[in-house]
mmCIF file of C-alpha atoms in Angstrom:
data_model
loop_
_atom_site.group_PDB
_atom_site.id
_atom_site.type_symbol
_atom_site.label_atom_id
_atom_site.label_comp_id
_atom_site.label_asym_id
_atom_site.label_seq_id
_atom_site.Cartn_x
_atom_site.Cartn_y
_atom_site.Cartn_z
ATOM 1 C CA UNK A 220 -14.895 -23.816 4.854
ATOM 2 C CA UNK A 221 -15.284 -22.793 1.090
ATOM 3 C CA UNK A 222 -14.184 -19.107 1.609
ATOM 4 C CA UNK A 223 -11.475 -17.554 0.591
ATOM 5 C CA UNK A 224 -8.372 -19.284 2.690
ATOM 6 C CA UNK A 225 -4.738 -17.252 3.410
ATOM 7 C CA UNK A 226 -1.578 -18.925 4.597
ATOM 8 C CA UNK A 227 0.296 -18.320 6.814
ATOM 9 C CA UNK A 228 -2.312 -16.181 9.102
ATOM 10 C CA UNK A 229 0.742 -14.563 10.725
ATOM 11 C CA UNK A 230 4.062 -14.275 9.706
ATOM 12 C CA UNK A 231 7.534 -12.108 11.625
ATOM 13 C CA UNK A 232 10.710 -12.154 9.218
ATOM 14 C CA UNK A 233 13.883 -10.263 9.546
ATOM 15 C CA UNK A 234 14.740 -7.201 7.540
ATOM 16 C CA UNK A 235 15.878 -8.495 4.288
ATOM 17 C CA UNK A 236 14.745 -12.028 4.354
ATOM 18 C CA UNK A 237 11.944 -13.273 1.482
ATOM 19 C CA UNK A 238 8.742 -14.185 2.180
ATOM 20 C CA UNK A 239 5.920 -15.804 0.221
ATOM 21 C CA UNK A 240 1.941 -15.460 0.979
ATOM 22 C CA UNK A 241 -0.523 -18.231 -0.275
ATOM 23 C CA UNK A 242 -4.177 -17.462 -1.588
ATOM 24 C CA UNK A 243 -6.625 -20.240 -2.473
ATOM 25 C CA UNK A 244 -9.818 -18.405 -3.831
ATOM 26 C CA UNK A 245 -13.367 -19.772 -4.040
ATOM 27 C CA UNK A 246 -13.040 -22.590 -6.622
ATOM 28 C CA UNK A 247 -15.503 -21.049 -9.377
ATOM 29 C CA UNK A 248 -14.067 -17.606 -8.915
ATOM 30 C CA UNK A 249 -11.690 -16.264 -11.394
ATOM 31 C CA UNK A 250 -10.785 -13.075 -10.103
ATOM 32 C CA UNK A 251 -8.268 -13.534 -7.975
ATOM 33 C CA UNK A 252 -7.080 -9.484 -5.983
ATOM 34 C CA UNK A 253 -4.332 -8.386 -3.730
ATOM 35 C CA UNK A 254 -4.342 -5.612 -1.183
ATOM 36 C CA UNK A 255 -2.046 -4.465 1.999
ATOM 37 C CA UNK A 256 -3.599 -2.408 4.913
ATOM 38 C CA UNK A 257 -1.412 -0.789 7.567
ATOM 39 C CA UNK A 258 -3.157 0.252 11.182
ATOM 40 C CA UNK A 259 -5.826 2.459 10.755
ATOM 41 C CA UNK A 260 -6.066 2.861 6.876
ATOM 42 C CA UNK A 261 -8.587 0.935 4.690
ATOM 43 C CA UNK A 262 -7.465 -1.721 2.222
ATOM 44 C CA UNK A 263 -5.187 -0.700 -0.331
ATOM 45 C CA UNK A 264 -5.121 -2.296 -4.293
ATOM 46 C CA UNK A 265 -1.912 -4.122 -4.987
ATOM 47 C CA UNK A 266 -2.782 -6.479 -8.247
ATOM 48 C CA UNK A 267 -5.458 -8.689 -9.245
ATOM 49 C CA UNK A 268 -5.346 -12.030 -11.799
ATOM 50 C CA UNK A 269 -8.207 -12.522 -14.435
ATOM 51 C CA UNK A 270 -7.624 -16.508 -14.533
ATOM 52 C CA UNK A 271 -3.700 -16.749 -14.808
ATOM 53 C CA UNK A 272 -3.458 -13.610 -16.000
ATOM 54 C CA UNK A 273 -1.905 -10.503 -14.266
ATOM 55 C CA UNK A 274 -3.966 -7.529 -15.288
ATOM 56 C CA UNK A 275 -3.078 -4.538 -13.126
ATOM 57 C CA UNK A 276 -0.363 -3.569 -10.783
ATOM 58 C CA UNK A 277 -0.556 -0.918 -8.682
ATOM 59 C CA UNK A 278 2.397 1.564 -8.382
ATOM 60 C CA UNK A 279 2.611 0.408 -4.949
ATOM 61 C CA UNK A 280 3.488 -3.069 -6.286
ATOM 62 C CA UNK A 281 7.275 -2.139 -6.359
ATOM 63 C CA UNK A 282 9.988 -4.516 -7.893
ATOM 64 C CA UNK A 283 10.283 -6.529 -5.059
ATOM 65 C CA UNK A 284 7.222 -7.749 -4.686
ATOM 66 C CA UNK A 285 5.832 -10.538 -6.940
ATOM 67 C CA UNK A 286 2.682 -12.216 -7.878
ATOM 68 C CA UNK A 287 1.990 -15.060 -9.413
ATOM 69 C CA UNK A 288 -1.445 -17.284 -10.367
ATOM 70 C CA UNK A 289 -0.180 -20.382 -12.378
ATOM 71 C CA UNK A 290 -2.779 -22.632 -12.677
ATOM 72 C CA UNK A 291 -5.824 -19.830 -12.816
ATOM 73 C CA UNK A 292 -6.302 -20.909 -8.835
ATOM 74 C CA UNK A 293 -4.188 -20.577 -6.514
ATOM 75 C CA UNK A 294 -2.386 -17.032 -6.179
ATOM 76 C CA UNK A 295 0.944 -16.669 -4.364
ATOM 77 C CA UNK A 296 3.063 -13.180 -3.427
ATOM 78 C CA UNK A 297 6.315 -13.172 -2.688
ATOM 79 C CA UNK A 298 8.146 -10.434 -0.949
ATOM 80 C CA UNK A 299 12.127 -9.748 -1.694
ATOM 81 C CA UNK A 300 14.268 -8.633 0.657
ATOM 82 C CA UNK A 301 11.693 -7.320 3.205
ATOM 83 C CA UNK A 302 12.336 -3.818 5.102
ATOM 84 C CA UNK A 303 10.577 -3.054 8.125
ATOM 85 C CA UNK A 304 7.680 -0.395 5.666
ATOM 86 C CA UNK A 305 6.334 -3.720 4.055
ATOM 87 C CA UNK A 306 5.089 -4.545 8.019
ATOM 88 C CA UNK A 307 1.149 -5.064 7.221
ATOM 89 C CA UNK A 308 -1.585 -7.051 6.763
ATOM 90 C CA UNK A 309 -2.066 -8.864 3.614
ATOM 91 C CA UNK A 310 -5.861 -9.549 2.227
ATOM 92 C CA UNK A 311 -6.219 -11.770 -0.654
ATOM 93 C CA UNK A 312 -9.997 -11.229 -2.099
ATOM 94 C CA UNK A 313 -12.143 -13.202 -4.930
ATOM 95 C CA UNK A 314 -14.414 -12.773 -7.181
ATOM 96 C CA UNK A 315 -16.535 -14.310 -10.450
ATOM 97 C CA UNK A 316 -16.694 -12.007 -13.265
ATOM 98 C CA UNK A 317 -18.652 -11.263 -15.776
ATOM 99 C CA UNK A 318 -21.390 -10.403 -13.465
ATOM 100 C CA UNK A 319 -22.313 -8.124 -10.837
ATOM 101 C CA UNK A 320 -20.866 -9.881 -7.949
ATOM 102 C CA UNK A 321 -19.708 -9.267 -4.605
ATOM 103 C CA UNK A 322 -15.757 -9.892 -3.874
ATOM 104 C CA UNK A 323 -14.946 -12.122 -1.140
ATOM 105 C CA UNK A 324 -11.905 -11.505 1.620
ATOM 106 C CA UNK A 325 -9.770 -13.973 3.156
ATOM 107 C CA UNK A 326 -8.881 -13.041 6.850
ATOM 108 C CA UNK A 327 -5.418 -11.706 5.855
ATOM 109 C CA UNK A 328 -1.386 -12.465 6.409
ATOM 110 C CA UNK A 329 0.166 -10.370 9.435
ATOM 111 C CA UNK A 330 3.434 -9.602 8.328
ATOM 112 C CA UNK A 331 5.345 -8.200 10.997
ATOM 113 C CA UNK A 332 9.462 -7.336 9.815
ATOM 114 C CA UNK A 333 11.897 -7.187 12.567
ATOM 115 C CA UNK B 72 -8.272 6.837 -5.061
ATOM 116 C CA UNK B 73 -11.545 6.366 -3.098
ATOM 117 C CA UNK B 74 -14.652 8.424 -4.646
ATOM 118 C CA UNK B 75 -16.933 8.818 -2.350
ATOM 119 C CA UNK B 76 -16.978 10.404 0.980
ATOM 120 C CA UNK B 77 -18.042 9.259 4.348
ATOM 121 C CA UNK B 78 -17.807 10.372 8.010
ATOM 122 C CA UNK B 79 -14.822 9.682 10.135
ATOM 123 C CA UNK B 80 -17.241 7.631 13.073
ATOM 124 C CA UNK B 81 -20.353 7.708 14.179
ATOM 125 C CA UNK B 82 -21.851 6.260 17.582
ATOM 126 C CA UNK B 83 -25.075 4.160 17.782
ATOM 127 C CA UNK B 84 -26.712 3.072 20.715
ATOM 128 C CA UNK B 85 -27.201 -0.684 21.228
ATOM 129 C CA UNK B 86 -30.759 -1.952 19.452
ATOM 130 C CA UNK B 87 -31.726 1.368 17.522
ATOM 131 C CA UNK B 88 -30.942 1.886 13.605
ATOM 132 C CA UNK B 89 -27.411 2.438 12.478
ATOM 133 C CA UNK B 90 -27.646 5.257 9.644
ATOM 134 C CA UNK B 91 -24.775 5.217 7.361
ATOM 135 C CA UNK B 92 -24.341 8.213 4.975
ATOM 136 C CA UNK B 93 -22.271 8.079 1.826
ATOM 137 C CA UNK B 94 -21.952 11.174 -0.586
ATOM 138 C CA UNK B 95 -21.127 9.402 -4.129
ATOM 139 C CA UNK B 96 -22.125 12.792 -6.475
ATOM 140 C CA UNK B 97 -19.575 11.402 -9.313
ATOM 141 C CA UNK B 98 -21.135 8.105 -9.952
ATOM 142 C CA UNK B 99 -21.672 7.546 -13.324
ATOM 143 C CA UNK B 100 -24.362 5.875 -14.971
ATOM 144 C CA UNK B 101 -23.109 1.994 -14.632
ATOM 145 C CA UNK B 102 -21.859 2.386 -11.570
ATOM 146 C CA UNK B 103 -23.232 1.165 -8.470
ATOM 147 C CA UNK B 104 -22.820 1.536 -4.886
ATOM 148 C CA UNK B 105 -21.623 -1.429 -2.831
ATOM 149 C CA UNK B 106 -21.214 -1.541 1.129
ATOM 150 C CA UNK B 107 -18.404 -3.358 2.737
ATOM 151 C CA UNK B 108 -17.562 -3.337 6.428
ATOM 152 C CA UNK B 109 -14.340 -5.232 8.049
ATOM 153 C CA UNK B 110 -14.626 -6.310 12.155
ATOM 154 C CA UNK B 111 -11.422 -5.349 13.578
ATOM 155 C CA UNK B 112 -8.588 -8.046 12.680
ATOM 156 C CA UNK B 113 -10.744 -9.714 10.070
ATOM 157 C CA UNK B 114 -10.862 -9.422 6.532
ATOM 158 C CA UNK B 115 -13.484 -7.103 4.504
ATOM 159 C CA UNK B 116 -16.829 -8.553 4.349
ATOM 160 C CA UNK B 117 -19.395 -7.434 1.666
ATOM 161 C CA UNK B 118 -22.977 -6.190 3.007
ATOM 162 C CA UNK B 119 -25.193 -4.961 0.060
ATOM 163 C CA UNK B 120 -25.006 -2.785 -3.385
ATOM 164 C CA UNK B 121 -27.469 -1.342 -5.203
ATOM 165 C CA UNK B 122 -27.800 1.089 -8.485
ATOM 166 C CA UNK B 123 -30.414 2.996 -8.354
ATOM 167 C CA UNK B 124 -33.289 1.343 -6.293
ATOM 168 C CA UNK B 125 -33.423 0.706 -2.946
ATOM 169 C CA UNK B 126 -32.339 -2.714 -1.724
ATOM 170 C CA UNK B 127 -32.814 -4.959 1.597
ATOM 171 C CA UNK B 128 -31.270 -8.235 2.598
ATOM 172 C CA UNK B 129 -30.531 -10.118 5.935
ATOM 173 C CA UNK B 130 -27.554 -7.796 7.045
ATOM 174 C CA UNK B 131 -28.805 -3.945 6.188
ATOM 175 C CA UNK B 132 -30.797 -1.815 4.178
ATOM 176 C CA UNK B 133 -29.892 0.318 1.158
ATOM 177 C CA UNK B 134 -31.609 3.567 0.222
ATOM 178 C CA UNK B 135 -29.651 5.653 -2.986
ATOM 179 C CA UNK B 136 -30.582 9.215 -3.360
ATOM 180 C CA UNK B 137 -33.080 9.955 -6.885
ATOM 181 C CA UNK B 138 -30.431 11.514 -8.144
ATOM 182 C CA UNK B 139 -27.600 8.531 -7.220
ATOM 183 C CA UNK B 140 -25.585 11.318 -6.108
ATOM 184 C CA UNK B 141 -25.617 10.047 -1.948
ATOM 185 C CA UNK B 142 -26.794 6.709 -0.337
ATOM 186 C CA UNK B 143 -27.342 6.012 3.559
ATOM 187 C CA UNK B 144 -26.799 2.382 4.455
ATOM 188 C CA UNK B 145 -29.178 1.259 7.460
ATOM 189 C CA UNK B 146 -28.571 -1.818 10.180
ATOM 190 C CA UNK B 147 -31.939 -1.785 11.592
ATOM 191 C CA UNK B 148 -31.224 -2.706 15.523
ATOM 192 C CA UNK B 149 -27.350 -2.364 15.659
ATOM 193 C CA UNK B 150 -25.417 -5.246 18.180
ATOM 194 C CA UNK B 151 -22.172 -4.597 19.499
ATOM 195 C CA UNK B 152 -20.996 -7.273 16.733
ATOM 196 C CA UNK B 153 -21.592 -4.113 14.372
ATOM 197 C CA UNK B 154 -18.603 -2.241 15.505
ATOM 198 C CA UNK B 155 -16.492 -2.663 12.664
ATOM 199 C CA UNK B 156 -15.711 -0.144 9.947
ATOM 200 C CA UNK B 157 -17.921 0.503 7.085
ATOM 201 C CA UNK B 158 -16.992 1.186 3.485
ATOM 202 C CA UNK B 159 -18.836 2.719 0.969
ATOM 203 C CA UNK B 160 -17.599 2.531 -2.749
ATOM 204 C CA UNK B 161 -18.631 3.573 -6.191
ATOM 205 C CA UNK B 162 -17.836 0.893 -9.241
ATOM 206 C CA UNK B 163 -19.276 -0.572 -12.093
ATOM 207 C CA UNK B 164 -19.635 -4.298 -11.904
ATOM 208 C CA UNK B 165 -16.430 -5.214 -13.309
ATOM 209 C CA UNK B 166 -13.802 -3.107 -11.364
ATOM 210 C CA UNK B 167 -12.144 -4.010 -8.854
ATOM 211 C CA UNK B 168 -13.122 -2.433 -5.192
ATOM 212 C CA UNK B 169 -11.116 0.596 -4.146
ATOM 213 C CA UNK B 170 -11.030 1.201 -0.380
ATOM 214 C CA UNK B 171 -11.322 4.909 1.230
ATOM 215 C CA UNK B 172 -10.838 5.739 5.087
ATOM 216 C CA UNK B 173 -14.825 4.171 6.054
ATOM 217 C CA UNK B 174 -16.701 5.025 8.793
ATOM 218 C CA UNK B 175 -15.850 3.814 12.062
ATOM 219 C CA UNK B 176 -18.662 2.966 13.755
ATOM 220 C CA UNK B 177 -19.195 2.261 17.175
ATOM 221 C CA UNK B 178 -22.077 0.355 18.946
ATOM 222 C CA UNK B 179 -22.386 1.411 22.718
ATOM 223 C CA UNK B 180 -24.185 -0.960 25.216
#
């Protein structure tokens, strides 16, 4: 499969505990997005990477959440000290830019906080 | 925040045309209209864009107002696999997408 990939698919923590998402994009993309959707709303803009570089955070990014895209490839987000509102689904998206071109989702991270 | 505006859900009856409508009357010049739709528990999957002319592929038909200012998206003979929310966005080619509510839409046997 050479789509965009998310680990782990599902993931429960306890309130307070840290937890860290893994994104592998499509190899040629260099757009690299993060969003969170709760039940019934539509995806909503966290942060995106241009290569390794962060270039936008959305105010819902708050202090405890963390991105990071080392390498230009790979993109990981860490949660700190999780409370029971970051329960969600995590999409991780790609895309190649310059260009007009279409973004690609992975299939998410459940996070479920107990 | 999302820019365009779409209906809440919409039914379609099993084999006939799905008709999507979009109102987009902000869109400026360079941007175009893209059409995403996300299958329940799966992640968003893109369908089609278009800027100003009508466009066709495998998956659906776009057809943009003359005046850009509302789009209808088209599945010619809907399957239940079609039940999935649609989303219709406004963006030039280098933003990032920015999801509203969608249309749910619902194929009926």
């Amino acid at each position: 499969d050479t789509g965009v990939s998310q680990d782990p698919r599902h993931k429960i923590t306890k309130r307070g505990q840290n937890v860290t998402f893994r994104c592998d994009p499509i190899s040629e993309h260099n757009r690299l997005y993060w969003y969170r959707q709760t039940l019934g709303q539509g995806p909503e803009f966290l942060t995106y990477f241009q290569n390794e570089a962060q270039l936008e955070k959305s105010r819902l990014l708050s202090d405890r959440f963390s991105a990071e895209r080392p390498k230009g490839s790979f993109s990981t987000l860490e949660i700190q000290r999780t409370e029971q509102g970051d329960s969600a689904m995590y999409l991780c998206a790609s895309s190649l830019s310059p260009g007009n071109t279409e973004a690609f989702f992975g299939q998410g991270t459940r996070l479920t906080v107990v | 925040d999302a820019k365009t505006t779409q209906p809440t859900s919409m039914d379609c009856a099993e084999g006939r045309a799905a008709n999507l409508p979009c109102n987009h009357s902000t869109i400026s010049g360079n941007e175009y209209v893209y059409w995403y739709r996300q299958i329940h528990s799966q992640g968003p999957q893109y369908i089609i864009h278009g800027l100003k002319n009508n466009e066709t592929n495998e998956m659906a038909s776009l057809i943009i107002t003359e005046d850009r200012k509302s789009s209808t998206l088209i599945l010619p003979h809907a399957t239940l696999r079609d039940t999935a929310v649609y989303y219709c966005i406004q963006k030039t080619s280098y933003d990032k997408v920015i999801f509203g509510p969608g249309t749910s839409l619902s194929v009926i046997p």
